Short mmCIF file of N, CA and C in Angstrom, two decimals:
data_model
loop_
_atom_site.label_atom_id
_atom_site.label_comp_id
_atom_site.label_asym_id
_atom_site.label_seq_id
_atom_site.Cartn_x
_atom_site.Cartn_y
_atom_site.Cartn_z
N MET A 1 -8.75 27.95 -3.75
CA MET A 1 -7.96 26.52 -4.33
C MET A 1 -7.90 25.84 -2.71
N LYS A 2 -8.05 24.39 -3.45
CA LYS A 2 -8.11 23.77 -2.48
C LYS A 2 -6.71 23.46 -1.89
N ASN A 3 -6.83 22.70 -0.41
CA ASN A 3 -5.47 22.51 -0.13
C ASN A 3 -4.64 21.54 -0.25
N THR A 4 -3.30 21.30 -0.25
CA THR A 4 -2.65 20.11 -0.81
C THR A 4 -2.65 18.91 0.11
N THR A 5 -2.97 17.99 -0.36
CA THR A 5 -3.06 16.82 0.62
C THR A 5 -1.69 15.90 0.11
N ASN A 6 -1.05 15.36 1.02
CA ASN A 6 0.15 14.38 0.72
C ASN A 6 -0.23 12.64 1.25
N VAL A 7 -0.11 12.19 0.46
CA VAL A 7 -0.21 10.70 1.00
C VAL A 7 0.76 10.13 0.76
N TYR A 8 1.53 9.46 1.70
CA TYR A 8 2.45 8.32 1.57
C TYR A 8 2.03 7.04 1.68
N PHE A 9 2.05 6.79 0.88
CA PHE A 9 2.02 5.07 0.58
C PHE A 9 3.19 4.27 1.22
N VAL A 10 3.11 3.36 1.84
CA VAL A 10 4.19 2.91 2.61
C VAL A 10 3.99 1.22 2.16
N ARG A 11 4.54 0.42 1.13
CA ARG A 11 4.42 -0.66 1.02
C ARG A 11 4.88 -1.56 1.78
N HIS A 12 4.42 -2.73 2.62
CA HIS A 12 5.12 -3.56 3.76
C HIS A 12 6.50 -3.93 3.31
N ALA A 13 7.37 -3.94 4.61
CA ALA A 13 8.68 -4.61 4.34
C ALA A 13 8.68 -6.15 4.08
N GLN A 14 9.85 -6.52 4.05
CA GLN A 14 9.84 -8.08 3.58
C GLN A 14 9.26 -9.09 4.35
N SER A 15 8.39 -9.77 3.91
CA SER A 15 7.51 -10.69 4.83
C SER A 15 7.91 -12.09 4.85
N ASP A 16 7.44 -12.78 5.97
CA ASP A 16 7.68 -14.29 5.45
C ASP A 16 6.73 -15.28 4.85
N HIS A 17 7.12 -15.37 3.84
CA HIS A 17 6.14 -16.60 2.96
C HIS A 17 5.90 -17.60 3.36
N THR A 18 6.80 -18.11 4.18
CA THR A 18 6.42 -19.64 4.97
C THR A 18 5.06 -19.39 5.63
N VAL A 19 4.73 -18.42 6.08
CA VAL A 19 3.45 -18.10 6.54
C VAL A 19 2.24 -17.79 5.73
N HIS A 20 1.33 -18.91 5.36
CA HIS A 20 0.41 -18.51 4.39
C HIS A 20 -0.75 -17.74 4.48
N ASN A 21 -1.37 -17.81 5.91
CA ASN A 21 -2.34 -17.00 6.29
C ASN A 21 -1.81 -15.40 6.02
N GLU A 22 -2.62 -14.78 5.05
CA GLU A 22 -2.13 -13.37 4.51
C GLU A 22 -2.39 -12.44 5.45
N GLU A 23 -3.65 -12.58 6.60
CA GLU A 23 -3.73 -11.44 7.32
C GLU A 23 -2.52 -11.47 8.36
N LEU A 24 -2.27 -12.77 8.90
CA LEU A 24 -1.06 -13.01 10.00
C LEU A 24 0.30 -12.96 9.50
N ARG A 25 0.51 -12.96 8.35
CA ARG A 25 1.99 -13.03 7.93
C ARG A 25 2.53 -11.97 8.61
N PRO A 26 3.51 -12.30 9.26
CA PRO A 26 4.87 -11.41 10.05
C PRO A 26 5.72 -10.82 9.00
N LEU A 27 6.33 -10.14 9.46
CA LEU A 27 7.88 -9.81 8.62
C LEU A 27 8.94 -10.54 9.02
N THR A 28 9.72 -10.42 8.26
CA THR A 28 11.07 -11.13 8.48
C THR A 28 12.05 -10.46 9.54
N VAL A 29 13.17 -11.25 10.11
CA VAL A 29 13.86 -10.23 11.07
C VAL A 29 14.40 -8.62 9.73
N LYS A 30 14.61 -9.16 8.81
CA LYS A 30 15.20 -8.07 7.56
C LYS A 30 13.78 -6.88 7.44
N GLY A 31 12.96 -7.85 7.67
CA GLY A 31 11.81 -6.41 7.40
C GLY A 31 11.19 -5.67 8.61
N LEU A 32 11.61 -6.40 9.55
CA LEU A 32 11.29 -5.50 11.10
C LEU A 32 12.49 -4.64 11.28
N ALA A 33 13.83 -4.86 10.75
CA ALA A 33 14.91 -3.98 10.62
C ALA A 33 14.64 -2.67 9.68
N ASP A 34 13.79 -3.05 8.64
CA ASP A 34 13.92 -1.94 7.76
C ASP A 34 12.54 -1.25 7.93
N THR A 35 11.65 -1.76 8.64
CA THR A 35 10.60 -0.32 9.42
C THR A 35 11.55 0.80 9.77
N LYS A 36 12.62 0.47 10.33
CA LYS A 36 13.38 1.80 10.76
C LYS A 36 13.66 2.94 9.87
N LEU A 37 13.81 2.39 8.64
CA LEU A 37 14.42 3.09 7.24
C LEU A 37 13.15 4.12 6.93
N VAL A 38 11.75 3.64 7.01
CA VAL A 38 10.83 4.08 6.91
C VAL A 38 10.39 5.32 7.91
N THR A 39 10.96 5.18 9.21
CA THR A 39 10.90 6.25 9.80
C THR A 39 11.80 7.13 9.69
N VAL A 40 13.02 6.83 9.55
CA VAL A 40 13.86 7.62 9.08
C VAL A 40 13.38 8.84 7.80
N VAL A 41 12.93 8.30 6.65
CA VAL A 41 12.63 9.03 5.54
C VAL A 41 11.62 9.49 5.88
N LEU A 42 10.44 8.88 6.62
CA LEU A 42 9.03 9.86 7.09
C LEU A 42 8.90 10.67 8.03
N ARG A 43 9.74 10.73 8.91
CA ARG A 43 9.83 11.53 10.49
C ARG A 43 9.75 13.03 10.22
N ASP A 44 10.00 13.92 9.43
CA ASP A 44 10.08 14.92 9.37
C ASP A 44 9.40 15.50 8.42
N LYS A 45 8.13 14.57 8.03
CA LYS A 45 7.23 15.41 6.57
C LYS A 45 6.04 15.72 7.33
N ASP A 46 5.93 15.83 8.29
CA ASP A 46 4.78 16.87 9.42
C ASP A 46 3.68 15.51 8.86
N ILE A 47 3.89 14.31 9.15
CA ILE A 47 2.56 13.44 9.20
C ILE A 47 1.58 13.67 10.52
N SER A 48 0.01 13.69 10.30
CA SER A 48 -0.63 13.98 11.09
C SER A 48 -1.58 12.62 11.38
N VAL A 49 -1.65 11.90 10.43
CA VAL A 49 -2.04 10.50 10.45
C VAL A 49 -1.65 9.36 9.95
N VAL A 50 -1.94 8.05 10.55
CA VAL A 50 -1.27 6.78 9.89
C VAL A 50 -2.56 6.00 9.76
N PHE A 51 -2.71 5.46 8.56
CA PHE A 51 -3.55 4.59 8.51
C PHE A 51 -2.88 3.05 7.87
N SER A 52 -3.16 2.06 7.90
CA SER A 52 -2.81 0.94 7.39
C SER A 52 -3.94 -0.15 7.07
N SER A 53 -3.74 -0.92 6.16
CA SER A 53 -4.48 -2.47 5.93
C SER A 53 -4.02 -2.80 7.55
N PRO A 54 -5.34 -3.77 7.51
CA PRO A 54 -5.60 -4.55 8.77
C PRO A 54 -4.51 -5.58 8.81
N TYR A 55 -3.77 -5.99 7.82
CA TYR A 55 -2.78 -7.19 8.01
C TYR A 55 -1.68 -6.58 8.34
N GLN A 56 -1.25 -7.82 9.32
CA GLN A 56 -0.12 -7.81 10.50
C GLN A 56 1.20 -6.99 9.71
N ARG A 57 1.73 -7.37 8.38
CA ARG A 57 2.73 -7.05 8.04
C ARG A 57 2.65 -5.41 7.72
N THR A 58 1.85 -5.00 7.31
CA THR A 58 1.46 -3.49 7.20
C THR A 58 1.47 -2.79 8.26
N MET A 59 0.61 -3.38 9.28
CA MET A 59 0.53 -2.43 10.39
C MET A 59 2.03 -2.71 11.28
N ASP A 60 2.62 -3.59 11.33
CA ASP A 60 4.15 -3.69 11.59
C ASP A 60 4.97 -3.03 10.87
N THR A 61 5.03 -2.58 9.47
CA THR A 61 5.64 -1.49 8.64
C THR A 61 5.33 -0.39 9.09
N VAL A 62 4.67 0.23 9.48
CA VAL A 62 4.10 1.89 9.94
C VAL A 62 4.16 1.92 11.75
N LYS A 63 4.10 0.99 12.30
CA LYS A 63 4.46 1.07 13.50
C LYS A 63 5.41 1.84 14.16
N ASP A 64 6.47 1.66 13.68
CA ASP A 64 7.70 2.40 14.22
C ASP A 64 7.38 3.61 14.21
N LEU A 65 6.94 4.47 12.91
CA LEU A 65 6.74 5.52 12.49
C LEU A 65 5.76 5.99 13.75
N ALA A 66 4.71 5.46 13.79
CA ALA A 66 3.18 5.97 14.31
C ALA A 66 3.94 6.14 15.58
N GLU A 67 4.95 5.30 16.38
CA GLU A 67 5.05 5.32 17.58
C GLU A 67 6.31 6.71 17.67
N TYR A 68 7.32 6.74 16.74
CA TYR A 68 7.95 7.84 16.63
C TYR A 68 7.15 9.09 16.66
N LEU A 69 6.02 9.17 16.17
CA LEU A 69 5.07 10.58 15.95
C LEU A 69 4.23 10.60 17.12
N LYS A 70 4.19 9.77 18.01
CA LYS A 70 3.18 9.55 19.13
C LYS A 70 1.79 9.56 18.69
N LEU A 71 1.64 8.81 17.09
CA LEU A 71 0.26 8.74 16.51
C LEU A 71 -0.12 7.06 16.47
N LYS A 72 -1.18 6.97 16.80
CA LYS A 72 -1.86 5.48 16.49
C LYS A 72 -2.07 5.21 15.32
N VAL A 73 -2.20 3.81 14.65
CA VAL A 73 -2.04 2.96 13.14
C VAL A 73 -3.52 2.87 13.49
N LYS A 74 -4.37 3.31 12.66
CA LYS A 74 -5.60 3.32 12.19
C LYS A 74 -6.31 2.25 11.21
N SER A 75 -6.25 1.19 11.45
CA SER A 75 -6.57 0.22 10.95
C SER A 75 -7.61 0.24 9.78
N ILE A 76 -7.81 0.14 8.48
CA ILE A 76 -9.07 0.38 7.41
C ILE A 76 -9.02 -0.89 6.60
N ASP A 77 -10.25 -1.57 7.02
CA ASP A 77 -10.28 -3.08 6.17
C ASP A 77 -10.38 -2.79 4.50
N GLY A 78 -10.85 -1.37 4.38
CA GLY A 78 -11.01 -1.43 2.70
C GLY A 78 -9.55 -1.08 2.20
N LEU A 79 -8.48 -0.96 2.87
CA LEU A 79 -7.28 -0.95 2.65
C LEU A 79 -6.46 -2.34 2.49
N ARG A 80 -6.67 -3.19 2.52
CA ARG A 80 -6.59 -4.44 2.60
C ARG A 80 -5.98 -5.18 1.29
N GLU A 81 -5.03 -5.91 1.28
CA GLU A 81 -4.59 -6.51 -0.20
C GLU A 81 -5.57 -7.11 -0.97
N ARG A 82 -5.41 -7.33 -2.23
CA ARG A 82 -6.60 -8.16 -3.07
C ARG A 82 -6.59 -9.76 -2.49
N PHE A 83 -7.79 -10.04 -2.43
CA PHE A 83 -7.78 -11.41 -1.55
C PHE A 83 -7.65 -12.29 -2.91
N VAL A 84 -6.65 -13.45 -2.74
CA VAL A 84 -6.54 -14.35 -3.86
C VAL A 84 -7.67 -15.49 -3.79
N GLY A 85 -8.12 -16.14 -2.22
CA GLY A 85 -8.62 -17.08 -2.28
C GLY A 85 -8.31 -18.32 -1.86
N GLU A 86 -7.26 -18.60 -2.30
CA GLU A 86 -6.20 -19.95 -1.72
C GLU A 86 -4.76 -19.41 -2.07
N TRP A 87 -3.87 -20.18 -1.36
CA TRP A 87 -2.65 -20.09 -1.59
C TRP A 87 -2.05 -20.51 -3.27
N VAL A 88 -1.35 -19.70 -3.85
CA VAL A 88 -0.85 -19.65 -5.21
C VAL A 88 0.39 -20.06 -5.47
N GLU A 89 0.83 -20.73 -5.91
CA GLU A 89 2.11 -21.44 -6.07
C GLU A 89 3.03 -20.74 -7.17
N ASP A 90 2.39 -20.60 -8.37
CA ASP A 90 3.25 -19.63 -9.39
C ASP A 90 2.17 -18.34 -9.19
N PHE A 91 3.01 -17.26 -8.37
CA PHE A 91 2.21 -16.30 -8.17
C PHE A 91 2.15 -15.36 -9.46
N LYS A 92 3.41 -15.55 -10.33
CA LYS A 92 3.94 -14.89 -11.19
C LYS A 92 2.77 -15.09 -12.38
N GLN A 93 2.26 -16.17 -12.82
CA GLN A 93 1.43 -16.69 -13.78
C GLN A 93 0.15 -15.85 -13.22
N TYR A 94 -0.09 -16.14 -11.92
CA TYR A 94 -1.59 -15.56 -11.56
C TYR A 94 -1.47 -14.25 -11.45
N SER A 95 -0.50 -13.57 -11.13
CA SER A 95 -0.27 -12.09 -11.46
C SER A 95 -0.97 -11.47 -13.06
N LYS A 96 0.05 -12.27 -13.70
CA LYS A 96 0.00 -11.80 -15.06
C LYS A 96 -1.81 -12.15 -15.67
N ASN A 97 -2.10 -13.01 -15.36
CA ASN A 97 -3.22 -13.42 -15.34
C ASN A 97 -4.37 -12.33 -15.15
N GLN A 98 -4.34 -11.63 -13.79
CA GLN A 98 -4.93 -10.90 -13.10
C GLN A 98 -4.69 -9.50 -13.88
N TRP A 99 -3.46 -8.82 -14.33
CA TRP A 99 -3.10 -7.89 -14.94
C TRP A 99 -3.56 -7.89 -16.56
N ASP A 100 -3.78 -8.89 -17.23
CA ASP A 100 -4.46 -8.76 -18.29
C ASP A 100 -5.75 -8.95 -18.60
N ASP A 101 -6.37 -9.20 -17.44
CA ASP A 101 -7.82 -9.29 -17.51
C ASP A 101 -8.28 -9.04 -15.61
N PHE A 102 -8.67 -7.88 -15.63
CA PHE A 102 -9.14 -6.79 -14.34
C PHE A 102 -9.66 -7.81 -13.81
N ASP A 103 -11.04 -8.66 -14.51
CA ASP A 103 -11.73 -9.74 -13.99
C ASP A 103 -11.42 -10.88 -13.55
N TYR A 104 -9.95 -11.18 -13.85
CA TYR A 104 -10.09 -12.47 -13.62
C TYR A 104 -9.45 -12.52 -11.80
N LYS A 105 -10.44 -13.90 -11.32
CA LYS A 105 -9.98 -14.10 -10.18
C LYS A 105 -10.46 -15.48 -10.04
N LEU A 106 -9.83 -16.17 -8.88
CA LEU A 106 -9.92 -17.44 -8.53
C LEU A 106 -11.34 -17.56 -7.80
N ASP A 107 -11.62 -18.99 -7.87
CA ASP A 107 -13.15 -19.08 -6.76
C ASP A 107 -12.63 -18.63 -5.37
N GLY A 108 -13.71 -17.83 -5.06
CA GLY A 108 -13.59 -17.41 -3.50
C GLY A 108 -12.90 -15.94 -3.80
N GLY A 109 -12.32 -15.83 -4.80
CA GLY A 109 -10.98 -14.46 -4.48
C GLY A 109 -11.83 -13.30 -5.12
N GLU A 110 -10.66 -12.29 -5.39
CA GLU A 110 -11.00 -11.00 -5.64
C GLU A 110 -10.24 -10.59 -6.75
N SER A 111 -11.05 -9.94 -7.98
CA SER A 111 -10.47 -9.46 -9.49
C SER A 111 -9.41 -8.13 -8.87
N LEU A 112 -8.70 -7.90 -9.70
CA LEU A 112 -8.08 -6.67 -9.57
C LEU A 112 -8.93 -5.23 -9.69
N ARG A 113 -9.86 -5.41 -10.37
CA ARG A 113 -10.69 -4.34 -10.51
C ARG A 113 -11.78 -4.10 -9.10
N GLU A 114 -11.99 -5.73 -8.57
CA GLU A 114 -12.53 -5.24 -7.30
C GLU A 114 -11.63 -4.54 -6.06
N ALA A 115 -10.57 -5.17 -6.24
CA ALA A 115 -9.66 -4.86 -5.20
C ALA A 115 -9.39 -3.10 -5.32
N GLN A 116 -9.24 -2.84 -6.77
CA GLN A 116 -8.82 -1.28 -6.86
C GLN A 116 -10.02 -0.39 -6.25
N GLU A 117 -11.39 -1.10 -6.48
CA GLU A 117 -12.64 -0.26 -6.31
C GLU A 117 -12.67 0.05 -4.68
N ARG A 118 -12.31 -0.88 -3.86
CA ARG A 118 -12.35 -1.15 -2.46
C ARG A 118 -11.12 -0.36 -2.19
N ASN A 119 -10.27 -0.17 -2.59
CA ASN A 119 -9.08 0.82 -2.05
C ASN A 119 -8.92 2.18 -2.30
N MET A 120 -9.95 2.23 -3.50
CA MET A 120 -10.11 3.59 -3.94
C MET A 120 -11.21 4.28 -3.08
N ASN A 121 -12.07 3.26 -2.78
CA ASN A 121 -13.44 3.93 -2.00
C ASN A 121 -12.85 4.43 -0.68
N ALA A 122 -11.76 3.56 -0.24
CA ALA A 122 -11.04 4.07 1.11
C ALA A 122 -10.35 5.11 1.12
N LEU A 123 -9.33 5.33 0.10
CA LEU A 123 -8.45 6.16 0.02
C LEU A 123 -9.23 7.39 -0.36
N LEU A 124 -10.20 7.69 -0.99
CA LEU A 124 -11.03 8.99 -1.24
C LEU A 124 -11.80 9.53 -0.01
N LYS A 125 -12.16 8.44 0.88
CA LYS A 125 -12.63 8.83 2.00
C LYS A 125 -11.67 9.70 3.04
N ILE A 126 -10.68 8.83 3.07
CA ILE A 126 -9.22 9.18 3.73
C ILE A 126 -9.12 10.85 3.56
N ILE A 127 -8.71 11.25 2.16
CA ILE A 127 -8.42 12.47 1.53
C ILE A 127 -9.60 13.59 1.77
N ARG A 128 -11.09 12.74 1.73
CA ARG A 128 -11.93 14.05 2.27
C ARG A 128 -11.89 14.47 3.35
N GLU A 129 -11.68 13.31 4.54
CA GLU A 129 -11.87 13.58 5.74
C GLU A 129 -10.58 14.28 6.48
N ASN A 130 -9.45 14.17 5.70
CA ASN A 130 -8.22 14.51 6.20
C ASN A 130 -7.27 15.58 5.27
N GLU A 131 -8.13 16.36 4.67
CA GLU A 131 -7.61 17.33 3.41
C GLU A 131 -6.87 18.29 3.85
N GLY A 132 -5.47 18.53 3.03
CA GLY A 132 -4.79 19.57 3.42
C GLY A 132 -3.76 18.64 4.75
N SER A 133 -3.55 17.68 4.85
CA SER A 133 -2.91 16.93 5.75
C SER A 133 -2.10 16.04 5.09
N ASN A 134 -0.73 15.66 5.76
CA ASN A 134 0.02 14.84 5.47
C ASN A 134 -0.20 13.29 5.82
N ILE A 135 -0.58 12.09 5.21
CA ILE A 135 -0.78 11.21 5.60
C ILE A 135 0.07 9.89 5.37
N VAL A 136 -0.06 9.23 6.07
CA VAL A 136 0.82 7.86 5.72
C VAL A 136 -0.30 6.53 5.41
N ILE A 137 -0.21 5.57 4.55
CA ILE A 137 -1.11 4.85 4.35
C ILE A 137 -0.03 3.34 4.18
N GLY A 138 -0.09 2.57 5.06
CA GLY A 138 0.51 1.10 4.95
C GLY A 138 -0.37 0.09 3.84
N THR A 139 0.42 -0.03 3.03
CA THR A 139 -0.12 -0.78 1.88
C THR A 139 0.46 -2.13 1.41
N HIS A 140 0.14 -2.63 0.35
CA HIS A 140 0.71 -3.77 -0.25
C HIS A 140 0.89 -3.76 -1.69
N GLY A 141 1.92 -4.54 -2.28
CA GLY A 141 2.52 -4.56 -3.75
C GLY A 141 1.07 -4.46 -4.60
N THR A 142 0.20 -5.01 -4.63
CA THR A 142 -1.04 -5.14 -5.52
C THR A 142 -2.09 -4.06 -5.17
N ALA A 143 -2.32 -3.75 -4.26
CA ALA A 143 -3.29 -2.82 -3.87
C ALA A 143 -2.41 -1.69 -4.28
N LEU A 144 -1.54 -1.03 -3.95
CA LEU A 144 -0.84 0.11 -4.39
C LEU A 144 -0.83 0.16 -5.90
N SER A 145 -0.38 -0.91 -6.48
CA SER A 145 -0.14 -1.10 -7.98
C SER A 145 -1.68 -0.58 -8.88
N THR A 146 -3.02 -1.24 -8.03
CA THR A 146 -3.97 -0.80 -8.59
C THR A 146 -4.47 0.55 -8.47
N ILE A 147 -4.07 1.06 -7.32
CA ILE A 147 -4.22 2.78 -7.05
C ILE A 147 -3.56 3.19 -8.40
N ILE A 148 -2.26 2.88 -8.42
CA ILE A 148 -1.64 3.88 -9.45
C ILE A 148 -2.35 3.63 -10.66
N ASN A 149 -2.70 2.36 -11.14
CA ASN A 149 -3.31 2.14 -12.47
C ASN A 149 -4.69 2.93 -12.66
N TYR A 150 -5.29 3.27 -11.58
CA TYR A 150 -6.36 3.99 -10.88
C TYR A 150 -6.35 5.42 -12.19
N TYR A 151 -4.89 5.95 -11.57
CA TYR A 151 -4.91 7.14 -12.13
C TYR A 151 -3.74 7.28 -13.37
N ASN A 152 -3.10 6.05 -13.66
CA ASN A 152 -2.42 5.99 -15.02
C ASN A 152 -2.70 4.28 -15.44
N LYS A 153 -3.76 4.58 -16.24
CA LYS A 153 -4.11 3.34 -17.27
C LYS A 153 -2.85 2.51 -17.82
N ASP A 154 -1.94 3.01 -18.09
CA ASP A 154 -0.56 2.41 -18.72
C ASP A 154 -0.13 1.56 -17.65
N TYR A 155 0.00 1.91 -16.47
CA TYR A 155 0.52 1.27 -15.70
C TYR A 155 -0.32 -0.39 -15.46
N GLY A 156 0.74 -1.50 -15.65
CA GLY A 156 0.28 -2.66 -15.81
C GLY A 156 1.04 -3.58 -15.38
N TYR A 157 1.14 -4.97 -15.68
CA TYR A 157 1.80 -6.00 -14.90
C TYR A 157 3.23 -6.01 -14.85
N ASN A 158 3.98 -5.42 -15.80
CA ASN A 158 5.32 -5.32 -15.78
C ASN A 158 5.94 -3.83 -14.99
N ASP A 159 4.98 -3.07 -14.76
CA ASP A 159 5.41 -2.10 -13.73
C ASP A 159 5.09 -2.63 -12.23
N PHE A 160 4.07 -3.51 -12.03
CA PHE A 160 3.75 -4.31 -10.94
C PHE A 160 5.10 -5.39 -10.64
N TRP A 161 5.41 -5.94 -11.63
CA TRP A 161 6.34 -6.83 -11.32
C TRP A 161 7.87 -6.13 -10.89
N ASN A 162 7.75 -4.84 -11.56
CA ASN A 162 9.00 -4.32 -11.35
C ASN A 162 9.23 -3.90 -9.87
N ILE A 163 8.57 -3.63 -9.15
CA ILE A 163 8.27 -3.36 -7.97
C ILE A 163 8.01 -4.34 -6.89
N ILE A 164 8.25 -5.90 -7.39
CA ILE A 164 7.84 -6.91 -6.54
C ILE A 164 8.85 -7.56 -5.85
N ASP A 165 9.67 -6.78 -5.45
CA ASP A 165 11.15 -7.19 -4.63
C ASP A 165 11.29 -5.74 -4.01
N ARG A 166 10.47 -4.63 -3.88
CA ARG A 166 10.75 -3.58 -3.13
C ARG A 166 9.95 -3.43 -1.98
N MET A 167 10.55 -3.55 -0.88
CA MET A 167 10.10 -3.70 0.41
C MET A 167 10.88 -3.33 1.05
N PRO A 168 10.87 -2.20 1.93
CA PRO A 168 9.45 -1.45 1.91
C PRO A 168 9.65 -0.48 0.63
N TYR A 169 8.88 -0.03 0.21
CA TYR A 169 8.71 1.06 -0.91
C TYR A 169 7.56 2.09 -0.76
N ILE A 170 8.02 3.23 -0.85
CA ILE A 170 7.43 4.39 -0.48
C ILE A 170 6.84 5.46 -1.86
N VAL A 171 5.98 5.67 -2.03
CA VAL A 171 5.26 6.40 -3.17
C VAL A 171 4.44 7.98 -2.96
N ARG A 172 4.98 8.79 -3.09
CA ARG A 172 3.92 10.21 -2.58
C ARG A 172 2.93 10.42 -3.51
N PHE A 173 1.61 10.57 -3.42
CA PHE A 173 0.47 11.13 -4.15
C PHE A 173 0.26 12.66 -3.73
N GLN A 174 0.30 13.29 -4.36
CA GLN A 174 0.00 14.67 -3.68
C GLN A 174 -1.50 15.18 -4.63
N TYR A 175 -2.54 15.59 -3.73
CA TYR A 175 -3.62 15.94 -4.30
C TYR A 175 -4.20 17.45 -4.09
N GLN A 176 -4.94 17.79 -4.79
CA GLN A 176 -5.80 18.78 -4.83
C GLN A 176 -7.33 18.51 -4.72
N GLY A 177 -8.22 18.73 -3.28
CA GLY A 177 -8.86 18.15 -3.45
C GLY A 177 -9.00 16.44 -3.55
N GLU A 178 -9.92 16.08 -4.62
CA GLU A 178 -9.72 14.34 -4.49
C GLU A 178 -8.97 14.19 -5.96
N GLU A 179 -8.23 15.47 -6.71
CA GLU A 179 -7.44 15.27 -7.96
C GLU A 179 -5.68 15.11 -7.46
N VAL A 180 -5.73 14.06 -8.11
CA VAL A 180 -3.96 13.82 -7.96
C VAL A 180 -3.27 14.65 -9.12
N ILE A 181 -2.05 15.57 -8.45
CA ILE A 181 -1.48 16.18 -9.28
C ILE A 181 -0.22 15.80 -9.31
N SER A 182 0.39 14.85 -8.55
CA SER A 182 1.51 14.42 -8.76
C SER A 182 1.51 13.07 -8.13
N ILE A 183 2.64 12.10 -8.95
CA ILE A 183 2.96 10.57 -8.07
C ILE A 183 4.50 10.52 -8.00
N GLU A 184 5.13 10.27 -7.09
CA GLU A 184 6.86 10.30 -7.01
C GLU A 184 7.28 8.93 -6.24
N GLU A 185 8.12 8.40 -6.29
CA GLU A 185 8.74 7.27 -5.57
C GLU A 185 9.37 7.82 -4.41
N ILE A 186 9.50 7.89 -3.27
CA ILE A 186 10.25 8.63 -2.21
C ILE A 186 11.38 7.32 -2.05
N GLU A 187 12.58 7.62 -2.49
CA GLU A 187 13.95 6.56 -2.06
C GLU A 187 14.09 6.48 -0.84
N ILE A 188 14.58 5.32 -0.37
CA ILE A 188 14.69 4.91 0.69
C ILE A 188 16.40 4.33 1.01
N GLN A 189 17.12 5.05 1.56
CA GLN A 189 18.37 4.66 1.77
C GLN A 189 18.81 3.55 3.06
N ASP A 190 19.39 2.63 2.28
CA ASP A 190 19.92 1.64 3.45
C ASP A 190 21.11 2.43 4.32
#
């Protein structure tokens, strides 16, 4: 029997939407404070490695936990958020278009199918290389939602929209080898 691997996906804390640069968008003051809640929830989970999307808001969300555990945050480009291509004013409609058609994208942007494939390739490589470990991955709302959708095709736009304001947000995936055996939300107490 293969060892159980636990992957704790940590969606970034509240970010500053006045900064339109996706890669450099920082956390708000509240977001920075909320990173301590992530540490409280995950500090006793025997975490052995911390990965993250390279975007500043995800790196900063898991940084406090990594420092507490005396680990380095390993940035993985494949874990980044879906690339929109340009700033979108009506994000709700844009998201609906993408969830209605997994291949929908703006010029120069990425479809949900492309983002899902990229994130899943990165995730499965992490699982193969860290089997039997407890892993943290700093992630994004859309990226995480496409990963959940990979395992549960019924997960769609309404589910994504239900987590839109949940920041930070933690979901644990349990694996036997590369097969997911459970997905559960982890409660964060304020």
